[in-house]
Coordinates of C-alpha atoms in Angstrom, one line a residue:
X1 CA 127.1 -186.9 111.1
X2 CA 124.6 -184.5 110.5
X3 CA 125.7 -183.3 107.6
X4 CA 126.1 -186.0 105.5
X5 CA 122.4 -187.2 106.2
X6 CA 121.6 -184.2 105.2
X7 CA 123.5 -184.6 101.9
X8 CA 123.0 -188.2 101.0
X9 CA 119.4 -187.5 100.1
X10 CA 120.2 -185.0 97.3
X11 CA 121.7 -187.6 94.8
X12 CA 117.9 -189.4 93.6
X13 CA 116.6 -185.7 93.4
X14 CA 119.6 -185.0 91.1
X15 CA 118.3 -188.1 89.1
X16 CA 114.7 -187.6 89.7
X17 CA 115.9 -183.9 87.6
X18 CA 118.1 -185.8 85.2
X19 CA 115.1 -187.9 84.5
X20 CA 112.2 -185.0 84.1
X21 CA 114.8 -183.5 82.0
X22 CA 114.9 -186.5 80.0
X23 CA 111.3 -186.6 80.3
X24 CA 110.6 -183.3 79.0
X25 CA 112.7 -183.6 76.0
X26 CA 111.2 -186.6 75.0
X27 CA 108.1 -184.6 75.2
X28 CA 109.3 -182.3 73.5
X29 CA 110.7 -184.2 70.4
X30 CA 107.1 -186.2 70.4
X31 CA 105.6 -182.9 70.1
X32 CA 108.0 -181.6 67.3
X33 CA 107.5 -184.4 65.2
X34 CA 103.6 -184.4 66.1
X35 CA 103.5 -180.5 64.3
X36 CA 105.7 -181.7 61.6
X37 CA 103.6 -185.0 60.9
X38 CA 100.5 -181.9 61.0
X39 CA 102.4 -179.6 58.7
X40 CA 103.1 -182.2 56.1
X41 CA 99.5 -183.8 56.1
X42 CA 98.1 -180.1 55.9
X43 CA 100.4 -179.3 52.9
X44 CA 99.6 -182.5 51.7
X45 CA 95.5 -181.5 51.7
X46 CA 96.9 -178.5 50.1
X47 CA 99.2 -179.6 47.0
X48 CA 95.7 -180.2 44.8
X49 CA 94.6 -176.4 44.9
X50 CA 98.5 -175.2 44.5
X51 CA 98.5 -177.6 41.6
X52 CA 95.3 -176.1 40.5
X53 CA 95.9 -172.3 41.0
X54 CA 99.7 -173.2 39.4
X55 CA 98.1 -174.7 36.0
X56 CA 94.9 -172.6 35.7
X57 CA 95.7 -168.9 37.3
X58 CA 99.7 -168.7 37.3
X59 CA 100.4 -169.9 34.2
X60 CA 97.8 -169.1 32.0
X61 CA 98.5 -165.2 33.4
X62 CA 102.2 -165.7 32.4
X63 CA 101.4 -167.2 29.1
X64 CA 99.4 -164.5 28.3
X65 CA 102.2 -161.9 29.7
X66 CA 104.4 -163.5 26.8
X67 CA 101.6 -163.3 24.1
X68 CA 101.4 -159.6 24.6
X69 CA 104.6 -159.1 23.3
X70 CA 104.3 -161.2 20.3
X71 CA 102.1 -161.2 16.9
X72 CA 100.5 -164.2 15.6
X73 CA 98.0 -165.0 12.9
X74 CA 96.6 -168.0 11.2
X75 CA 99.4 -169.8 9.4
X76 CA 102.1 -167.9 11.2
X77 CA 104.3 -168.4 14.5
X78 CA 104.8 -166.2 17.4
X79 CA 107.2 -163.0 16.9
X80 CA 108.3 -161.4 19.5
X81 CA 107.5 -157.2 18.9
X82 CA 107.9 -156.4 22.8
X83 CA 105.4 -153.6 23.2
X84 CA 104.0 -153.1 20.3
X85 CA 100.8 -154.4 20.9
X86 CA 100.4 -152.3 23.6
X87 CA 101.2 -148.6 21.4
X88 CA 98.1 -149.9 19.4
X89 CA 96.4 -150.4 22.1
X90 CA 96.7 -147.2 23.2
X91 CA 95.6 -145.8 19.6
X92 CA 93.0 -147.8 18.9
X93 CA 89.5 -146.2 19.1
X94 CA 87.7 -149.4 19.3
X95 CA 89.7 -150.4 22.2
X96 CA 88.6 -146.8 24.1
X97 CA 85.1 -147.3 22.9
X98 CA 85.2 -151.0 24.7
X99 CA 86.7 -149.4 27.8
X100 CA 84.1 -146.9 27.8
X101 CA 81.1 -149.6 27.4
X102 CA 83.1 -151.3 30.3
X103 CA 83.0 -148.7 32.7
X104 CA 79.3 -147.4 32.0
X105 CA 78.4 -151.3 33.0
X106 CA 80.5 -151.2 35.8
X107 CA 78.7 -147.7 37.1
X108 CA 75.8 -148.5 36.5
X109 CA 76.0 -152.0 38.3
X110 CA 76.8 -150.4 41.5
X111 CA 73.3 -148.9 41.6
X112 CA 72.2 -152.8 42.6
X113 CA 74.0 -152.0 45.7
X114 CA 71.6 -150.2 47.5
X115 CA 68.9 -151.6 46.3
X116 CA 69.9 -155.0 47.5
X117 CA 70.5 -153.3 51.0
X118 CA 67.0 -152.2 51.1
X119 CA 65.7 -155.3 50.2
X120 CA 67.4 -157.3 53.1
X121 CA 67.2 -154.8 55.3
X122 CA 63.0 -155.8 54.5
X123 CA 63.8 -159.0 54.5
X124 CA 65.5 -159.0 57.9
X125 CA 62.9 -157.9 60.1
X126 CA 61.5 -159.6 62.8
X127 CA 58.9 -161.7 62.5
X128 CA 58.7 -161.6 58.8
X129 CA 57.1 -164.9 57.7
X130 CA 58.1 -166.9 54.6
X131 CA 61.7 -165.3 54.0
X132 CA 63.1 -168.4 52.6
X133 CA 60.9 -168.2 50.6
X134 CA 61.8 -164.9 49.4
X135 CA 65.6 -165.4 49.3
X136 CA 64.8 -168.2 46.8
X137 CA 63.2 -166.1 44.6
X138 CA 65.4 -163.5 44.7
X139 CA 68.1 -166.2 44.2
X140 CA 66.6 -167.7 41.1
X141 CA 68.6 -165.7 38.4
X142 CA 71.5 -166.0 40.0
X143 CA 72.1 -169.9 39.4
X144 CA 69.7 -169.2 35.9
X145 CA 72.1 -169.3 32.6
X146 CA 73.2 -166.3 31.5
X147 CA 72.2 -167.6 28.2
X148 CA 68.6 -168.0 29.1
X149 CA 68.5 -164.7 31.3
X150 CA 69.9 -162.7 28.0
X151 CA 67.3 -164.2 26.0
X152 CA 64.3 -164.0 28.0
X153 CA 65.5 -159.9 29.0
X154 CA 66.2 -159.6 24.8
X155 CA 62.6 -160.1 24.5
X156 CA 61.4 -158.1 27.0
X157 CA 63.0 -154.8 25.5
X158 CA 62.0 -155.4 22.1
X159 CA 61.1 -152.9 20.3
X160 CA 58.1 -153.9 18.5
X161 CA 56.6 -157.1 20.5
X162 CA 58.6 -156.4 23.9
X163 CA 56.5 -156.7 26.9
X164 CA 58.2 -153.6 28.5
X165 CA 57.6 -151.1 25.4
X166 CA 53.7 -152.6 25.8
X167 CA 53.5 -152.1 29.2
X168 CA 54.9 -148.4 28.7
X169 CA 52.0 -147.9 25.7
X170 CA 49.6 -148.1 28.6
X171 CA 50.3 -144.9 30.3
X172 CA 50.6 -143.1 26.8
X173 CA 55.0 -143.9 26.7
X174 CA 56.0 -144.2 23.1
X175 CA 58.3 -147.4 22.4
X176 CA 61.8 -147.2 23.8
X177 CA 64.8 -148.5 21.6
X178 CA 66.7 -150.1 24.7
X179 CA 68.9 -152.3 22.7
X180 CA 69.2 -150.4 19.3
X181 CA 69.7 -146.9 20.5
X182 CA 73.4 -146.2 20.9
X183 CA 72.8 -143.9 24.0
X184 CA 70.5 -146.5 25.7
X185 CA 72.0 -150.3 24.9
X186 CA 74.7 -150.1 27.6
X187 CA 72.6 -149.1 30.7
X188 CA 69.9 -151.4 29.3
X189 CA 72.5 -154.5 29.5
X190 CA 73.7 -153.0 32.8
X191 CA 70.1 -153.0 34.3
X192 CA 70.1 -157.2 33.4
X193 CA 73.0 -157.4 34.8
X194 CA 71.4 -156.0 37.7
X195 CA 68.7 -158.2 38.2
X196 CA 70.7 -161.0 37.6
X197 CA 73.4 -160.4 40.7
X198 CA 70.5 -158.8 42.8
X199 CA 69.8 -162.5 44.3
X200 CA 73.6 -162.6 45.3
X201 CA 74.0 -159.6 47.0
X202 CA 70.4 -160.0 49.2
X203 CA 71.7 -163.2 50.3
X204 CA 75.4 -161.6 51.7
X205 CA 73.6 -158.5 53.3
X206 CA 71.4 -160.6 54.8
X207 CA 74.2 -162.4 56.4
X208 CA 76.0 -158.9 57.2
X209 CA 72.5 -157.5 58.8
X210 CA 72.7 -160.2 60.8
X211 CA 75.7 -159.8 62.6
X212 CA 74.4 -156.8 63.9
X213 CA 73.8 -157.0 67.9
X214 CA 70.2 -157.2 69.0
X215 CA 70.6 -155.2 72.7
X216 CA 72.0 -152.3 70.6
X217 CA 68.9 -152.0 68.2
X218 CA 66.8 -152.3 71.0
X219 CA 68.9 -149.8 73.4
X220 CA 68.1 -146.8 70.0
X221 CA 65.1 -148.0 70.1
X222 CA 64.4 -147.3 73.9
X223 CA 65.7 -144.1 73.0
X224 CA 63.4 -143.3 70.5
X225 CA 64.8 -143.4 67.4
X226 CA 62.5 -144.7 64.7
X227 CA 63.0 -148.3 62.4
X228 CA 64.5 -146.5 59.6
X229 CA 66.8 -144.4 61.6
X230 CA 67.9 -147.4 63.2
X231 CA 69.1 -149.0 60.3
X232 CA 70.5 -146.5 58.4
X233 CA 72.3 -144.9 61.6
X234 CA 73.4 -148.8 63.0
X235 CA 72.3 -151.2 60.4
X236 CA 74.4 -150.3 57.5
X237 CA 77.4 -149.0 59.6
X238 CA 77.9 -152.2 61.2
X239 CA 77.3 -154.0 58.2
X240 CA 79.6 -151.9 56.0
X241 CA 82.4 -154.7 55.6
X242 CA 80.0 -157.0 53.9
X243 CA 78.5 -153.8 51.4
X244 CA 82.2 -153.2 50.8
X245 CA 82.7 -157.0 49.9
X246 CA 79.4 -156.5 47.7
X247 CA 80.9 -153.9 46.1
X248 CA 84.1 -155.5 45.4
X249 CA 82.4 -158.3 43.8
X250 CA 80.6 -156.4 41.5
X251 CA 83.1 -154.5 39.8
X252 CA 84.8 -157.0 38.9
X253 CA 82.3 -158.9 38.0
X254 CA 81.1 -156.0 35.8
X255 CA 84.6 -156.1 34.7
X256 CA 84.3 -159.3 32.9
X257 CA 80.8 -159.1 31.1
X258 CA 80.4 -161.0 28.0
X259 CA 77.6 -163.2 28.4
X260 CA 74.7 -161.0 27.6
X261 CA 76.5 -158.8 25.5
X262 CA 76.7 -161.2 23.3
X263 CA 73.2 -162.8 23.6
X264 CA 71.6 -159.5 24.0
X265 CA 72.9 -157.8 20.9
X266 CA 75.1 -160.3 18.9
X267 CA 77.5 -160.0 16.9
X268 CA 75.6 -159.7 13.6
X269 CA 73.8 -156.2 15.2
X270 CA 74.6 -152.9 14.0
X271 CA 74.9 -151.6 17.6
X272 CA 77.2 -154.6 18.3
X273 CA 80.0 -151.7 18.9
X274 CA 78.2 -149.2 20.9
X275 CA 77.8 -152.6 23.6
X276 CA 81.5 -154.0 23.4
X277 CA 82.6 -154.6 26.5
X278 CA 86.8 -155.5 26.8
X279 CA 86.0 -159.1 27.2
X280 CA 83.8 -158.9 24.0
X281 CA 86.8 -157.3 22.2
X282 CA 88.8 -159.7 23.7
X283 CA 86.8 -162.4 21.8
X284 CA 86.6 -160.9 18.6
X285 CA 90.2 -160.3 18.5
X286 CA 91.5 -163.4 19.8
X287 CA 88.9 -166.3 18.9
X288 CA 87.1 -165.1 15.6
X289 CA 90.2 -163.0 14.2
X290 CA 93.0 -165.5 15.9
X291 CA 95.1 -162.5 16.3
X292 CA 96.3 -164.0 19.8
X293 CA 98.9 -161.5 20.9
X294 CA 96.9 -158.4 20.2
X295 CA 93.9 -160.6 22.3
X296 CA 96.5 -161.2 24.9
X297 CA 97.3 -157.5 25.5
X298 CA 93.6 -156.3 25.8
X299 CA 93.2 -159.0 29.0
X300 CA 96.6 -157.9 30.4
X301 CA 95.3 -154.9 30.1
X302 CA 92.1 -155.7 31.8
X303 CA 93.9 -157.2 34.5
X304 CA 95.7 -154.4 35.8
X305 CA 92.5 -152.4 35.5
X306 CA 90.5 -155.1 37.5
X307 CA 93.8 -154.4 40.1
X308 CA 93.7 -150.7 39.8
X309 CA 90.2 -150.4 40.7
X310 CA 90.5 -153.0 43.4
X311 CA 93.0 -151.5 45.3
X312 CA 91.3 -148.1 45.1
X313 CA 88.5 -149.3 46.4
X314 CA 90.7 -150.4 49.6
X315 CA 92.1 -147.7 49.7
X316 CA 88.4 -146.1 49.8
X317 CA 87.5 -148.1 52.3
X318 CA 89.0 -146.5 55.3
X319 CA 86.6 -143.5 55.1
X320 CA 83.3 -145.4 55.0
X321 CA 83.8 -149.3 56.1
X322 CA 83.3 -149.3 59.5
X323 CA 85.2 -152.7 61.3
X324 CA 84.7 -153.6 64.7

């Protein structure tokens, strides 16, 4: 008798099982289909920029891939040489002479780097009034047209009139030929370029300065080490990931100058060659000449260079960016 009272009271905890079981795979099947209603409604929200990157980065690169291995002109189809545009490439001086312009820019940008580090690291002090202030200033040029920034700069570093060359006549400096000496256009367009991105890169080191902890400024600082050792021993270390990002940027940004190039010198100047950047080579070639698949191979060209020097700078980063 005892033993089957004891037994009869197993058989609704066997269905009080069956129906958690049932329970939990309802659950479970609600909360599938909740993830896959997610999923969906997330690519969903996401189709535009595939559609986007598809039609203006995918394809354009892969119609220009194609291009490179033809030769067009003006009345005349596409026919399909393979690499031939790229063996003159590699012979063609003007092409070097573009690449060299290119690089010299490029170099020559980087020097904005630490200027721009100083200049937040001033800017991020404590206690420092009116620094919105600042940042707009600095900011300016950067949402100024190029157009208007290469004008007002052509100006400035003219030869004759130039407000520069007149300041220099003051402290007995005879007139400077920034944008008509051959050995002096490039770092003269590379300077405006400069002051054009410093705005830019104040505003992300700012942010990067930032994220460096209070307590362990002030511990260094208990310990007597000085405001500029501070940030040059802590500062700059921590925010290493953001110079590295500015630094990133600006290559290839330097990569693709154009803009003042063209408004600085022109295309009708004499020292129009000794500035050609590969974009601006890229536009005679392509746009006034219409020789497309020769235009073609000098951006695929430019692209794996903008990819070279990318991933050597990541791979230079692991000696000097310092990540938490």
């Amino acid at each position: 008798m005892r033993d089957t009272t004891l037994a009869e009271p197993s058989r609704p905890q066997g269905r009080e099982g069956a129906r958690s079981k049932t329970a939990r795979k309802t659950m479970m099947t609600v909360s599938s289909r909740r993830k896959r209603n997610e999923a969906l409604t997330a690519y969903l929200f996401l189709l535009p920029l595939f559609i986007g990157a598809i039609i203006f980065n995918f394809y354009p690169i892969v119609r220009s891939l194609y291009l490179s291995l033809t030769e067009t002109g003006f009345f005349s189809g596409e026919t399909f040489v393979g690499l031939e545009q790229y063996t003159k490439l590699l012979q063609d001086p003007e092409m070097w002479r573009a690449l060299g312009n290119t690089l010299t820019y490029a170099v020559v940008g980087l020097l904005g780097i630490p200027i721009a580090v100083m200049i937040a690291g001033l800017l991020n002090r404590k206690g420092l009034r009116f620094v919105s202030g600042y940042r707009i200033i600095y900011f300016i040029p950067v949402v100024t047209m190029p157009v208007a920034v290469g004008l007002v700069w052509k100006f400035l570093f003219s030869t004759e009139y130039g407000l520069v060359n007149q300041s220099l006549s003051t402290v007995g400096i005879p007139p400077i030929a920034w944008l008509t000496d051959p050995n002096t256009v490039m770092i003269t367009i590379a300077l405006v370029g400069i002051w054009a991105s410093l705005g830019q890169n104040i505003v992300l080191m700012i942010a990067g300065l930032q994220t460096v902890p209070s307590d362990l400024l002030e511990a260094a600082a208990l310990d007597g080490a000085g405001s500029i050792r501070r940030f040059f021993r802590i500062s700059v270390p921590i925010a290493s990931p953001t110079i590295f990002l500015v630094s990133v940027l600006t290559v290839i940004g330097s990569l693709q100058v154009f803009d003042l190039v063209f408004v600085m010198i022109g295309p009708t100047s004499p020292n129009v060659r000794n500035a050609e950047t590969i974009v601006y080579y890229f536009y005679q070639t392509a746009i006034v000449e219409q020789n497309r698949g020769y235009g073609a191979a000098i951006v695929c060209v430019l692209l794996v260079l903008t990819l070279l020097l990318t991933l050597a700078q990541f791979r230079l980063q692991k000696k000097w960016v310092h990540y938490e």
